């Protein structure tokens, strides 16, 4: 067996200092949401899969907000670019932070969230293999999108060899016709990158230091530039406007749903189903149309969710739980086999197994100042239209009558039946085991 290739140390530079003024919203562009993560968070999760030795994030506009969003990420080095003067300038600042790093430097933009770790891995391989010759100084991802407007164009000579990248604003009319674009992902040999960066100039249409010119400089020196074409240009789509954010979201959503379908989750209508990144869903669970499942939910096997259900962060559905139409669940545990099928709000609730939550049940979890918990025991039967003012508790097999308002700090003992407004125990009436066993819907 051939000895494994010695692994080259990897540093990643993520550019996120730009203003993003084309989005026209106050949120810094890289913090815009994409299926439960931010654009930047998505890119950082992807590059983490490559297990880099160092990851440098270049910030400036919206710095305080971005830093806050990245709090606790001790694996990252955050650097302030100062007034952004172009992608080349940004990488120069990152190079200082990398000090004497020796190895491969991968540069990605914080506004291109759809790239996969697989493609970035192929980019690294493309540089090292470089047509069987010695490793190239750099490798760059290119694509052929339907509409290349606004993007840098790949320049090639008569033999098809890469010669450089021209930003659209600097293109001649002929160059503008080129349909191969720079996707914005680069892998450099660190020495080649660090040697070329000081040589960038800002003599161009935007008076910026372009990172893309590093590739032209290296190509002129015959240092070797490998290119990797991605077959689906949507993977390298950047987000510069809210329209592009919506397109990126659509593709990310499709990937997430396809992943669940492949794992045995029955999604009746992917077109109207919204599931954020990172939601765990067990096999044989059915997700019915017009359902929204936010990041931070975990759903067991053999559950049913929807149609028209809304599961928010912190929701746990244990195996066989059923959440029906117009039911919202937030930060709650719904025990195995428990049903809440109609018009209900469950927030900050801990519900046992095989309970029946009647139509129109509300856990009134917020008193205007703080959120409080509601506990509902195994086999409990919550009558239609019950309001449970938190904190309050229903014991196992206990029951409320339709329209009961259970006031705060009430504790309904096991098997007890409460009715009325405010709800009071029905004296002498205990719910029998066989009554409790019958499931309703
Ligand atoms: C860039 C490329 C272009 C490519 C396109 C792909 C350059 C010069 N051009 O253009 O060839 O087709 O991406 O999406 O690189 N940033 C900084 N500091 C700066 C400038 C930018 O951190 O001084 C960050 C931005 O926040 C953004 C990223 O770099 O995340 C790309 O910058 P942007 O201005 O969007 O470049 P494009 O014009 O899209
Ligand atoms: Ca961009």
Tab-separated table of C-alpha atoms and ligand atoms in Angstrom:
chain	number	residue	atom	x	y	z
A	1	UNK	CA	0.000	0.000	0.000
A	2	UNK	CA	1.317	3.467	-0.840
A	3	UNK	CA	2.134	5.578	2.205
A	4	UNK	CA	-0.603	8.157	2.847
A	5	UNK	CA	0.279	11.624	1.571
A	6	UNK	CA	1.620	13.760	4.403
A	7	UNK	CA	-1.241	15.991	5.458
A	8	UNK	CA	-0.744	19.668	4.730
A	9	UNK	CA	-1.753	22.024	7.560
A	10	UNK	CA	-4.831	24.019	6.651
A	11	UNK	CA	-5.787	27.585	7.528
A	12	UNK	CA	-9.139	29.040	6.493
A	13	UNK	CA	-9.835	32.724	5.954
A	14	UNK	CA	-13.478	33.823	5.927
A	15	UNK	CA	-14.170	37.311	4.583
A	16	UNK	CA	-17.052	39.051	6.292
A	17	UNK	CA	-16.112	42.717	6.601
A	18	UNK	CA	-18.260	44.094	3.791
A	19	UNK	CA	-21.234	46.332	4.361
A	20	UNK	CA	-23.745	44.431	2.255
A	21	UNK	CA	-25.585	47.624	1.340
A	22	UNK	CA	-27.432	45.923	-1.503
A	23	UNK	CA	-29.608	44.035	1.008
A	24	UNK	CA	-31.051	47.357	2.247
A	25	UNK	CA	-31.617	45.987	5.747
A	26	UNK	CA	-29.885	46.955	8.991
A	27	UNK	CA	-28.746	43.413	9.866
A	28	UNK	CA	-25.132	42.852	8.796
A	29	UNK	CA	-25.329	40.735	5.653
A	30	UNK	CA	-23.419	37.760	7.042
A	31	UNK	CA	-25.906	37.545	9.926
A	32	UNK	CA	-28.935	37.147	7.674
A	33	UNK	CA	-30.808	33.903	8.448
A	34	UNK	CA	-30.676	30.754	6.363
A	35	UNK	CA	-32.696	27.750	7.577
A	36	UNK	CA	-31.874	28.290	11.238
A	37	UNK	CA	-28.307	29.509	10.934
A	38	UNK	CA	-26.770	32.754	9.779
A	39	UNK	CA	-24.969	32.972	6.441
A	40	UNK	CA	-21.668	33.186	8.293
A	41	UNK	CA	-22.594	30.413	10.727
A	42	UNK	CA	-23.394	28.184	7.770
A	43	UNK	CA	-20.035	28.852	6.118
A	44	UNK	CA	-18.202	28.307	9.416
A	45	UNK	CA	-19.969	24.970	9.992
A	46	UNK	CA	-18.945	23.875	6.504
A	47	UNK	CA	-15.288	24.791	6.869
A	48	UNK	CA	-15.149	23.194	10.316
A	49	UNK	CA	-15.763	19.859	8.583
A	50	UNK	CA	-12.307	20.263	7.013
A	51	UNK	CA	-10.752	20.405	10.506
A	52	UNK	CA	-8.526	23.412	9.831
A	53	UNK	CA	-5.687	24.256	12.174
A	54	UNK	CA	-6.598	27.938	12.095
A	55	UNK	CA	-9.728	29.838	11.061
A	56	UNK	CA	-9.518	33.604	10.703
A	57	UNK	CA	-12.684	35.656	10.240
A	58	UNK	CA	-12.199	39.156	8.844
A	59	UNK	CA	-14.752	41.632	10.192
A	60	UNK	CA	-15.491	45.294	10.153
A	61	UNK	CA	-19.007	46.487	9.336
A	62	UNK	CA	-21.417	45.290	12.025
A	63	UNK	CA	-18.425	44.012	13.966
A	64	UNK	CA	-20.027	44.206	17.418
A	65	UNK	CA	-23.056	42.228	16.268
A	66	UNK	CA	-20.992	39.631	14.435
A	67	UNK	CA	-18.649	39.206	17.399
A	68	UNK	CA	-21.658	38.685	19.623
A	69	UNK	CA	-23.005	36.040	17.248
A	70	UNK	CA	-19.651	34.240	17.367
A	71	UNK	CA	-19.189	34.481	21.136
A	72	UNK	CA	-17.775	31.287	22.577
A	73	UNK	CA	-16.148	30.160	19.325
A	74	UNK	CA	-12.640	29.893	20.744
A	75	UNK	CA	-11.486	28.096	17.598
A	76	UNK	CA	-11.804	31.337	15.596
A	77	UNK	CA	-9.446	34.289	15.290
A	78	UNK	CA	-11.446	37.453	14.644
A	79	UNK	CA	-9.637	40.360	13.023
A	80	UNK	CA	-10.862	43.831	12.165
A	81	UNK	CA	-10.029	44.879	8.625
A	82	UNK	CA	-10.589	48.569	9.320
A	83	UNK	CA	-12.300	50.389	6.459
A	84	UNK	CA	-12.690	47.595	3.854
A	85	UNK	CA	-10.561	48.246	0.808
A	86	UNK	CA	-11.282	45.073	-1.117
A	87	UNK	CA	-11.019	41.314	-0.786
A	88	UNK	CA	-7.243	41.424	-1.351
A	89	UNK	CA	-6.860	43.937	1.467
A	90	UNK	CA	-9.008	41.720	3.700
A	91	UNK	CA	-6.774	38.696	3.086
A	92	UNK	CA	-3.688	40.810	3.763
A	93	UNK	CA	-5.070	41.593	7.208
A	94	UNK	CA	-5.842	37.903	7.727
A	95	UNK	CA	-2.315	36.945	6.610
A	96	UNK	CA	-0.874	39.132	9.377
A	97	UNK	CA	-3.008	37.266	11.895
A	98	UNK	CA	-1.735	33.959	10.475
A	99	UNK	CA	1.849	35.024	11.176
A	100	UNK	CA	4.310	32.396	10.040
A	101	UNK	CA	1.675	29.835	9.069
A	102	UNK	CA	2.962	27.324	6.570
A	103	UNK	CA	0.639	25.093	4.575
A	104	UNK	CA	-2.570	25.604	2.622
A	105	UNK	CA	-4.770	28.669	2.922
A	106	UNK	CA	-8.380	28.330	1.897
A	107	UNK	CA	-10.201	31.625	1.356
A	108	UNK	CA	-13.998	31.737	1.322
A	109	UNK	CA	-16.499	34.571	1.429
A	110	UNK	CA	-18.959	34.823	4.285
A	111	UNK	CA	-21.800	35.564	1.865
A	112	UNK	CA	-21.574	32.308	-0.154
A	113	UNK	CA	-23.294	29.827	2.189
A	114	UNK	CA	-24.188	26.959	-0.144
A	115	UNK	CA	-20.713	25.608	-0.768
A	116	UNK	CA	-20.190	22.078	0.523
A	117	UNK	CA	-17.219	20.623	2.378
A	118	UNK	CA	-16.997	18.056	-0.418
A	119	UNK	CA	-16.370	20.740	-3.038
A	120	UNK	CA	-13.822	22.505	-0.823
A	121	UNK	CA	-12.061	19.165	-0.355
A	122	UNK	CA	-11.997	18.680	-4.125
A	123	UNK	CA	-10.560	22.164	-4.523
A	124	UNK	CA	-7.674	21.246	-2.236
A	125	UNK	CA	-7.096	18.046	-4.190
A	126	UNK	CA	-7.226	19.926	-7.487
A	127	UNK	CA	-4.410	22.185	-6.339
A	128	UNK	CA	-2.232	19.326	-5.183
A	129	UNK	CA	-2.866	17.072	-8.158
A	130	UNK	CA	-2.827	19.888	-10.764
A	131	UNK	CA	-2.964	17.570	-13.762
A	132	UNK	CA	-0.371	15.188	-12.331
A	133	UNK	CA	2.311	17.876	-12.265
A	134	UNK	CA	3.787	19.560	-9.192
A	135	UNK	CA	1.177	21.160	-6.929
A	136	UNK	CA	-0.196	24.412	-8.283
A	137	UNK	CA	0.301	27.645	-6.337
A	138	UNK	CA	-3.460	28.083	-6.216
A	139	UNK	CA	-6.760	26.537	-7.177
A	140	UNK	CA	-10.006	28.380	-7.779
A	141	UNK	CA	-13.623	27.292	-8.131
A	142	UNK	CA	-15.385	28.390	-11.303
A	143	UNK	CA	-18.920	27.951	-12.626
A	144	UNK	CA	-21.147	28.646	-15.604
A	145	UNK	CA	-24.284	30.273	-14.164
A	146	UNK	CA	-27.265	31.175	-16.331
A	147	UNK	CA	-26.688	34.807	-15.531
A	148	UNK	CA	-23.046	35.784	-14.918
A	149	UNK	CA	-23.768	39.478	-14.445
A	150	UNK	CA	-21.959	41.212	-11.612
A	151	UNK	CA	-19.411	38.412	-11.223
A	152	UNK	CA	-15.698	38.201	-12.006
A	153	UNK	CA	-14.935	36.451	-15.313
A	154	UNK	CA	-12.302	33.746	-15.791
A	155	UNK	CA	-9.758	34.665	-18.457
A	156	UNK	CA	-8.033	31.881	-20.387
A	157	UNK	CA	-5.475	31.849	-23.192
A	158	UNK	CA	-5.818	30.143	-26.586
A	159	UNK	CA	-4.803	26.811	-24.996
A	160	UNK	CA	-7.482	27.191	-22.362
A	161	UNK	CA	-4.934	27.839	-19.600
A	162	UNK	CA	-6.102	30.106	-16.801
A	163	UNK	CA	-4.566	33.567	-17.072
A	164	UNK	CA	-6.543	35.669	-14.607
A	165	UNK	CA	-9.846	36.984	-13.298
A	166	UNK	CA	-11.458	40.227	-14.430
A	167	UNK	CA	-14.093	41.902	-12.281
A	168	UNK	CA	-17.143	42.757	-14.353
A	169	UNK	CA	-16.689	46.475	-13.770
A	170	UNK	CA	-13.225	46.222	-15.346
A	171	UNK	CA	-14.274	44.001	-18.281
A	172	UNK	CA	-14.110	45.003	-21.919
A	173	UNK	CA	-17.384	44.352	-23.808
A	174	UNK	CA	-15.853	41.110	-25.179
A	175	UNK	CA	-14.736	39.939	-21.741
A	176	UNK	CA	-18.207	40.604	-20.404
A	177	UNK	CA	-19.484	37.967	-22.843
A	178	UNK	CA	-17.421	35.260	-21.103
A	179	UNK	CA	-19.669	32.883	-19.223
A	180	UNK	CA	-17.192	31.198	-16.887
A	181	UNK	CA	-17.176	33.038	-13.570
A	182	UNK	CA	-15.076	33.183	-10.423
A	183	UNK	CA	-17.112	31.555	-7.694
A	184	UNK	CA	-15.082	33.084	-4.857
A	185	UNK	CA	-13.382	30.016	-3.320
A	186	UNK	CA	-9.616	29.695	-3.404
A	187	UNK	CA	-6.970	27.350	-2.115
A	188	UNK	CA	-3.433	28.751	-1.993
A	189	UNK	CA	-0.023	27.455	-1.096
A	190	UNK	CA	0.675	29.817	1.803
A	191	UNK	CA	4.088	31.030	0.511
A	192	UNK	CA	2.655	31.878	-2.911
A	193	UNK	CA	-0.246	33.792	-1.382
A	194	UNK	CA	1.855	35.682	1.157
A	195	UNK	CA	4.390	36.644	-1.530
A	196	UNK	CA	1.753	37.977	-3.937
A	197	UNK	CA	-0.430	39.940	-1.482
A	198	UNK	CA	1.936	42.921	-1.069
A	199	UNK	CA	2.028	43.271	-4.847
A	200	UNK	CA	-1.680	43.995	-5.323
A	201	UNK	CA	-2.653	47.392	-6.636
A	202	UNK	CA	-5.931	49.285	-6.443
A	203	UNK	CA	-5.720	50.662	-9.984
A	204	UNK	CA	-9.127	49.386	-11.099
A	205	UNK	CA	-12.698	50.521	-11.537
A	206	UNK	CA	-13.549	50.117	-7.839
A	207	UNK	CA	-10.243	51.420	-6.416
A	208	UNK	CA	-10.004	48.220	-4.392
A	209	UNK	CA	-7.322	45.633	-3.733
A	210	UNK	CA	-8.765	42.567	-5.420
A	211	UNK	CA	-7.881	39.119	-4.100
A	212	UNK	CA	-8.609	37.913	-7.610
A	213	UNK	CA	-5.495	39.727	-8.871
A	214	UNK	CA	-3.334	37.365	-6.792
A	215	UNK	CA	-4.306	34.639	-9.254
A	216	UNK	CA	-3.326	36.795	-12.246
A	217	UNK	CA	0.056	37.544	-10.633
A	218	UNK	CA	0.685	33.839	-9.945
A	219	UNK	CA	-0.445	32.848	-13.451
A	220	UNK	CA	1.979	35.327	-15.020
A	221	UNK	CA	4.767	33.728	-13.024
A	222	UNK	CA	3.751	30.297	-14.306
A	223	UNK	CA	3.244	29.203	-10.714
A	224	UNK	CA	0.336	27.037	-11.829
A	225	UNK	CA	-3.356	27.710	-11.230
A	226	UNK	CA	-5.785	24.817	-11.100
A	227	UNK	CA	-9.484	25.366	-11.705
A	228	UNK	CA	-12.382	23.313	-10.409
A	229	UNK	CA	-15.686	23.734	-12.226
A	230	UNK	CA	-18.799	23.086	-10.131
A	231	UNK	CA	-21.526	21.472	-12.238
A	232	UNK	CA	-24.355	23.216	-10.388
A	233	UNK	CA	-23.734	26.958	-10.274
A	234	UNK	CA	-26.337	27.318	-7.540
A	235	UNK	CA	-23.843	25.859	-5.070
A	236	UNK	CA	-21.632	28.928	-5.380
A	237	UNK	CA	-24.407	31.524	-5.488
A	238	UNK	CA	-23.502	34.502	-3.331
A	239	UNK	CA	-26.014	36.506	-1.341
A	240	UNK	CA	-25.901	40.181	-2.194
A	241	UNK	CA	-29.611	41.008	-1.974
A	242	UNK	CA	-32.684	39.694	-0.208
A	243	UNK	CA	-33.799	38.180	-3.498
A	244	UNK	CA	-30.591	36.141	-3.588
A	245	UNK	CA	-31.087	35.240	0.078
A	246	UNK	CA	-34.497	33.809	-0.798
A	247	UNK	CA	-32.987	31.759	-3.633
A	248	UNK	CA	-30.229	30.450	-1.371
A	249	UNK	CA	-32.795	29.522	1.277
A	250	UNK	CA	-34.794	27.548	-1.257
A	251	UNK	CA	-31.797	25.440	-2.218
A	252	UNK	CA	-30.683	24.920	1.384
A	253	UNK	CA	-34.239	23.897	2.300
A	254	UNK	CA	-34.309	21.386	-0.525
A	255	UNK	CA	-31.058	19.826	0.714
A	256	UNK	CA	-32.403	19.514	4.254
A	257	UNK	CA	-35.667	17.915	3.116
A	258	UNK	CA	-33.900	15.520	0.763
A	259	UNK	CA	-31.744	14.448	3.722
A	260	UNK	CA	-34.819	13.620	5.823
A	261	UNK	CA	-36.532	11.813	2.949
A	262	UNK	CA	-33.424	9.678	2.531
A	263	UNK	CA	-33.633	8.791	6.235
A	264	UNK	CA	-37.189	7.483	6.122
A	265	UNK	CA	-39.107	10.595	7.143
A	266	UNK	CA	-42.356	10.847	5.196
A	267	UNK	CA	-42.710	14.419	4.019
A	268	UNK	CA	-45.940	14.598	2.096
A	269	UNK	CA	-45.345	17.936	0.406
A	270	UNK	CA	-41.758	19.221	0.439
A	271	UNK	CA	-42.913	22.386	-1.322
A	272	UNK	CA	-44.829	23.586	1.722
A	273	UNK	CA	-42.649	22.113	4.463
A	274	UNK	CA	-40.065	24.234	6.259
A	275	UNK	CA	-37.476	22.440	8.361
A	276	UNK	CA	-34.413	24.228	9.660
A	277	UNK	CA	-30.912	22.861	9.730
A	278	UNK	CA	-30.008	20.349	12.428
A	279	UNK	CA	-33.476	19.045	13.362
A	280	UNK	CA	-33.378	15.355	14.234
A	281	UNK	CA	-36.370	13.325	13.023
A	282	UNK	CA	-36.870	9.593	13.536
A	283	UNK	CA	-37.996	7.067	10.976
A	284	UNK	CA	-41.603	6.601	9.941
A	285	UNK	CA	-42.505	10.029	11.207
A	286	UNK	CA	-44.974	11.794	8.950
A	287	UNK	CA	-44.645	15.512	8.322
A	288	UNK	CA	-47.822	16.847	6.770
A	289	UNK	CA	-48.131	19.961	4.560
A	290	UNK	CA	-47.682	23.578	5.643
A	291	UNK	CA	-45.575	22.733	8.656
A	292	UNK	CA	-42.730	24.819	10.075
A	293	UNK	CA	-40.071	23.153	12.221
A	294	UNK	CA	-37.415	25.493	13.571
A	295	UNK	CA	-33.842	24.794	14.573
A	296	UNK	CA	-33.413	23.152	17.943
A	297	UNK	CA	-36.255	20.605	17.708
A	298	UNK	CA	-35.917	16.862	18.051
A	299	UNK	CA	-38.634	14.524	16.824
A	300	UNK	CA	-38.812	10.814	17.515
A	301	UNK	CA	-39.912	7.927	15.345
A	302	UNK	CA	-43.524	7.234	14.312
A	303	UNK	CA	-44.665	10.762	15.125
A	304	UNK	CA	-47.102	12.821	13.090
A	305	UNK	CA	-46.696	16.563	12.688
A	306	UNK	CA	-49.080	18.841	10.842
A	307	UNK	CA	-50.712	19.818	8.669
A	308	UNK	CA	-50.229	23.472	9.688
A	309	UNK	CA	-48.094	22.837	12.744
A	310	UNK	CA	-45.363	25.095	14.121
A	311	UNK	CA	-42.576	23.601	16.220
A	312	UNK	CA	-40.164	26.079	17.734
A	313	UNK	CA	-36.757	25.782	19.399
A	314	UNK	CA	-36.542	23.400	22.314
A	315	UNK	CA	-39.405	21.166	21.242
A	316	UNK	CA	-38.911	17.465	21.842
A	317	UNK	CA	-41.484	15.007	20.525
A	318	UNK	CA	-40.981	11.521	21.875
A	319	UNK	CA	-41.805	8.460	19.769
A	320	UNK	CA	-45.353	8.312	18.478
A	321	UNK	CA	-46.363	11.823	19.600
A	322	UNK	CA	-48.868	13.591	17.354
A	323	UNK	CA	-49.100	17.323	16.800
A	324	UNK	CA	-51.977	18.378	14.596
A	325	UNK	CA	-53.281	21.430	12.791
A	326	UNK	CA	-52.832	24.925	14.206
A	327	UNK	CA	-50.750	23.678	17.081
A	328	UNK	CA	-47.684	25.628	18.177
A	329	UNK	CA	-45.127	24.007	20.442
A	330	UNK	CA	-42.214	25.870	22.003
A	331	UNK	CA	-39.516	24.584	24.365
A	332	UNK	CA	-41.659	21.683	25.485
A	333	UNK	CA	-41.361	17.951	25.834
A	334	UNK	CA	-44.288	15.989	24.446
A	335	UNK	CA	-44.151	12.436	25.760
A	336	UNK	CA	-44.439	9.217	23.792
A	337	UNK	CA	-47.841	8.689	22.221
A	338	UNK	CA	-49.220	12.000	23.495
A	339	UNK	CA	-51.589	13.813	21.162
A	340	UNK	CA	-52.275	17.513	20.716
A	341	UNK	CA	-54.221	17.547	17.507
A	342	UNK	CA	-56.034	20.863	17.216
A	343	UNK	CA	-55.663	24.604	17.868
A	344	UNK	CA	-53.283	24.498	20.796
A	345	UNK	CA	-50.328	26.377	22.275
A	346	UNK	CA	-47.823	24.424	24.338
A	347	UNK	CA	-44.956	26.568	25.674
A	348	UNK	CA	-42.488	25.637	28.433
A	349	UNK	CA	-44.460	22.461	29.092
A	350	UNK	CA	-43.322	19.031	30.141
A	351	UNK	CA	-45.913	16.466	29.160
A	352	UNK	CA	-45.734	12.786	29.934
A	353	UNK	CA	-46.664	9.796	27.805
A	354	UNK	CA	-50.095	9.017	26.311
A	355	UNK	CA	-51.692	12.260	27.466
A	356	UNK	CA	-54.511	13.781	25.458
A	357	UNK	CA	-54.366	17.516	24.980
A	358	UNK	CA	-57.840	18.638	23.939
A	359	UNK	CA	-58.605	21.102	21.163
A	360	UNK	CA	-57.914	24.688	22.106
A	361	UNK	CA	-55.669	23.977	25.089
A	362	UNK	CA	-53.414	26.877	26.044
A	363	UNK	CA	-50.472	26.853	28.403
A	364	UNK	CA	-50.397	30.465	29.583
A	365	UNK	CA	-46.671	30.471	30.179
A	366	UNK	CA	-45.982	34.199	30.314
A	367	UNK	CA	-47.168	36.514	33.053
A	368	UNK	CA	-45.814	39.664	31.447
A	369	UNK	CA	-42.455	39.373	33.167
A	370	UNK	CA	-41.241	35.805	33.109
A	371	UNK	CA	-41.966	32.430	31.551
A	372	UNK	CA	-43.170	29.582	33.746
A	373	UNK	CA	-43.487	25.848	33.350
A	374	UNK	CA	-46.565	23.646	33.042
A	375	UNK	CA	-46.307	19.972	33.890
A	376	UNK	CA	-48.797	17.403	32.666
A	377	UNK	CA	-48.435	13.806	33.808
A	378	UNK	CA	-48.731	10.492	31.971
A	379	UNK	CA	-52.186	9.683	30.695
A	380	UNK	CA	-53.668	13.048	31.672
A	381	UNK	CA	-56.746	14.239	29.807
A	382	UNK	CA	-56.902	17.965	29.174
A	383	UNK	CA	-60.431	18.989	28.237
A	384	UNK	CA	-61.093	21.176	25.211
A	385	UNK	CA	-60.488	24.846	25.752
A	386	UNK	CA	-58.520	24.430	28.964
A	387	UNK	CA	-56.205	27.249	29.967
A	388	UNK	CA	-53.365	26.150	32.225
A	389	UNK	CA	-51.861	29.232	33.832
A	390	UNK	CA	-48.225	28.496	34.609
A	391	UNK	CA	-46.708	27.488	36.849
A	392	UNK	CA	-49.167	24.684	37.387
A	393	UNK	CA	-49.245	20.935	37.319
A	394	UNK	CA	-51.610	18.145	36.373
A	395	UNK	CA	-50.743	14.780	37.901
A	396	UNK	CA	-50.814	11.457	36.034
A	397	UNK	CA	-54.267	10.379	34.807
A	398	UNK	CA	-55.790	13.663	36.014
A	399	UNK	CA	-58.387	15.487	33.971
A	400	UNK	CA	-59.838	18.918	33.303
A	401	UNK	CA	-63.321	19.620	32.026
A	402	UNK	CA	-63.948	21.632	28.868
A	403	UNK	CA	-63.211	25.308	29.337
A	404	UNK	CA	-61.462	24.903	32.685
A	405	UNK	CA	-59.137	27.705	33.693
A	406	UNK	CA	-56.478	26.234	35.955
A	407	UNK	CA	-55.027	29.182	37.866
A	408	UNK	CA	-51.360	29.606	38.648
A	409	UNK	CA	-49.668	27.500	41.293
A	410	UNK	CA	-52.433	24.895	41.090
A	411	UNK	CA	-51.404	21.322	41.552
A	412	UNK	CA	-53.929	18.747	40.388
A	413	UNK	CA	-53.225	15.422	42.072
A	414	UNK	CA	-53.084	12.110	40.215
A	415	UNK	CA	-56.500	11.064	38.907
A	416	UNK	CA	-58.270	14.228	40.131
A	417	UNK	CA	-60.834	15.960	37.939
A	418	UNK	CA	-60.919	19.777	37.819
A	419	UNK	CA	-63.672	21.840	36.202
A	420	UNK	CA	-64.829	25.424	35.909
A	421	UNK	CA	-63.449	28.929	36.089
A	422	UNK	CA	-61.375	29.124	38.184
A	423	UNK	CA	-61.009	25.353	38.060
A	424	UNK	CA	-61.850	23.421	41.222
A	425	UNK	CA	-61.643	19.721	42.073
A	426	UNK	CA	-64.856	17.751	41.603
A	427	UNK	CA	-65.173	16.249	45.090
A	428	UNK	CA	-65.280	12.494	45.282
A	429	UNK	CA	-64.668	12.136	41.549
A	430	UNK	CA	-61.510	10.262	40.649
A	431	UNK	CA	-60.714	9.328	37.107
A	432	UNK	CA	-60.645	5.554	36.741
A	433	UNK	CA	-57.729	3.747	35.132
A	434	UNK	CA	-59.816	2.392	32.234
A	435	UNK	CA	-61.149	5.871	31.430
A	436	UNK	CA	-57.606	7.165	31.405
A	437	UNK	CA	-56.425	4.417	29.089
A	438	UNK	CA	-58.766	5.403	26.256
A	439	UNK	CA	-57.046	7.654	23.765
A	440	UNK	CA	-59.035	10.379	22.037
A	441	UNK	CA	-58.329	12.629	19.136
B	1	LIG	C1	-16.343	38.694	-5.479
B	1	LIG	C2	-15.195	38.453	-6.458
B	1	LIG	C3	-15.778	38.097	-7.818
B	1	LIG	C4	-16.636	36.848	-7.662
B	1	LIG	C5	-17.704	37.042	-6.592
B	1	LIG	C6	-18.375	35.722	-6.295
B	1	LIG	C7	-13.343	39.928	-5.793
B	1	LIG	C8	-12.590	41.152	-6.100
B	1	LIG	N1	-14.377	39.657	-6.579
B	1	LIG	O1	-17.086	39.792	-5.952
B	1	LIG	O2	-14.727	37.829	-8.742
B	1	LIG	O3	-17.242	36.540	-8.912
B	1	LIG	O4	-17.134	37.517	-5.366
B	1	LIG	O5	-19.392	35.859	-5.340
B	1	LIG	O6	-12.988	39.209	-4.858
B	1	LIG	N2	-15.165	41.603	1.845
B	1	LIG	C9	-14.368	41.932	2.909
B	1	LIG	N3	-13.575	43.033	2.823
B	1	LIG	C10	-13.555	43.818	1.721
B	1	LIG	C11	-14.366	43.472	0.623
B	1	LIG	C12	-15.166	42.351	0.713
B	1	LIG	O7	-14.355	41.250	3.924
B	1	LIG	O8	-12.800	44.810	1.732
B	1	LIG	C13	-16.032	40.415	1.942
B	1	LIG	C14	-17.500	40.764	1.812
B	1	LIG	O9	-18.071	41.002	3.084
B	1	LIG	C15	-18.084	39.514	1.162
B	1	LIG	C16	-16.925	38.972	0.345
B	1	LIG	O10	-15.746	39.555	0.862
B	1	LIG	O11	-18.449	38.554	2.127
B	1	LIG	C17	-17.043	39.268	-1.138
B	1	LIG	O12	-17.086	40.663	-1.319
B	1	LIG	P1	-18.097	41.316	-2.352
B	1	LIG	O13	-17.924	42.782	-2.299
B	1	LIG	O14	-19.446	40.766	-2.179
B	1	LIG	O15	-17.438	40.800	-3.715
B	1	LIG	P2	-18.192	40.604	-5.084
B	1	LIG	O16	-18.366	41.913	-5.713
B	1	LIG	O17	-19.382	39.759	-4.864
B	2	LIG	CA1	-20.604	38.987	-3.049
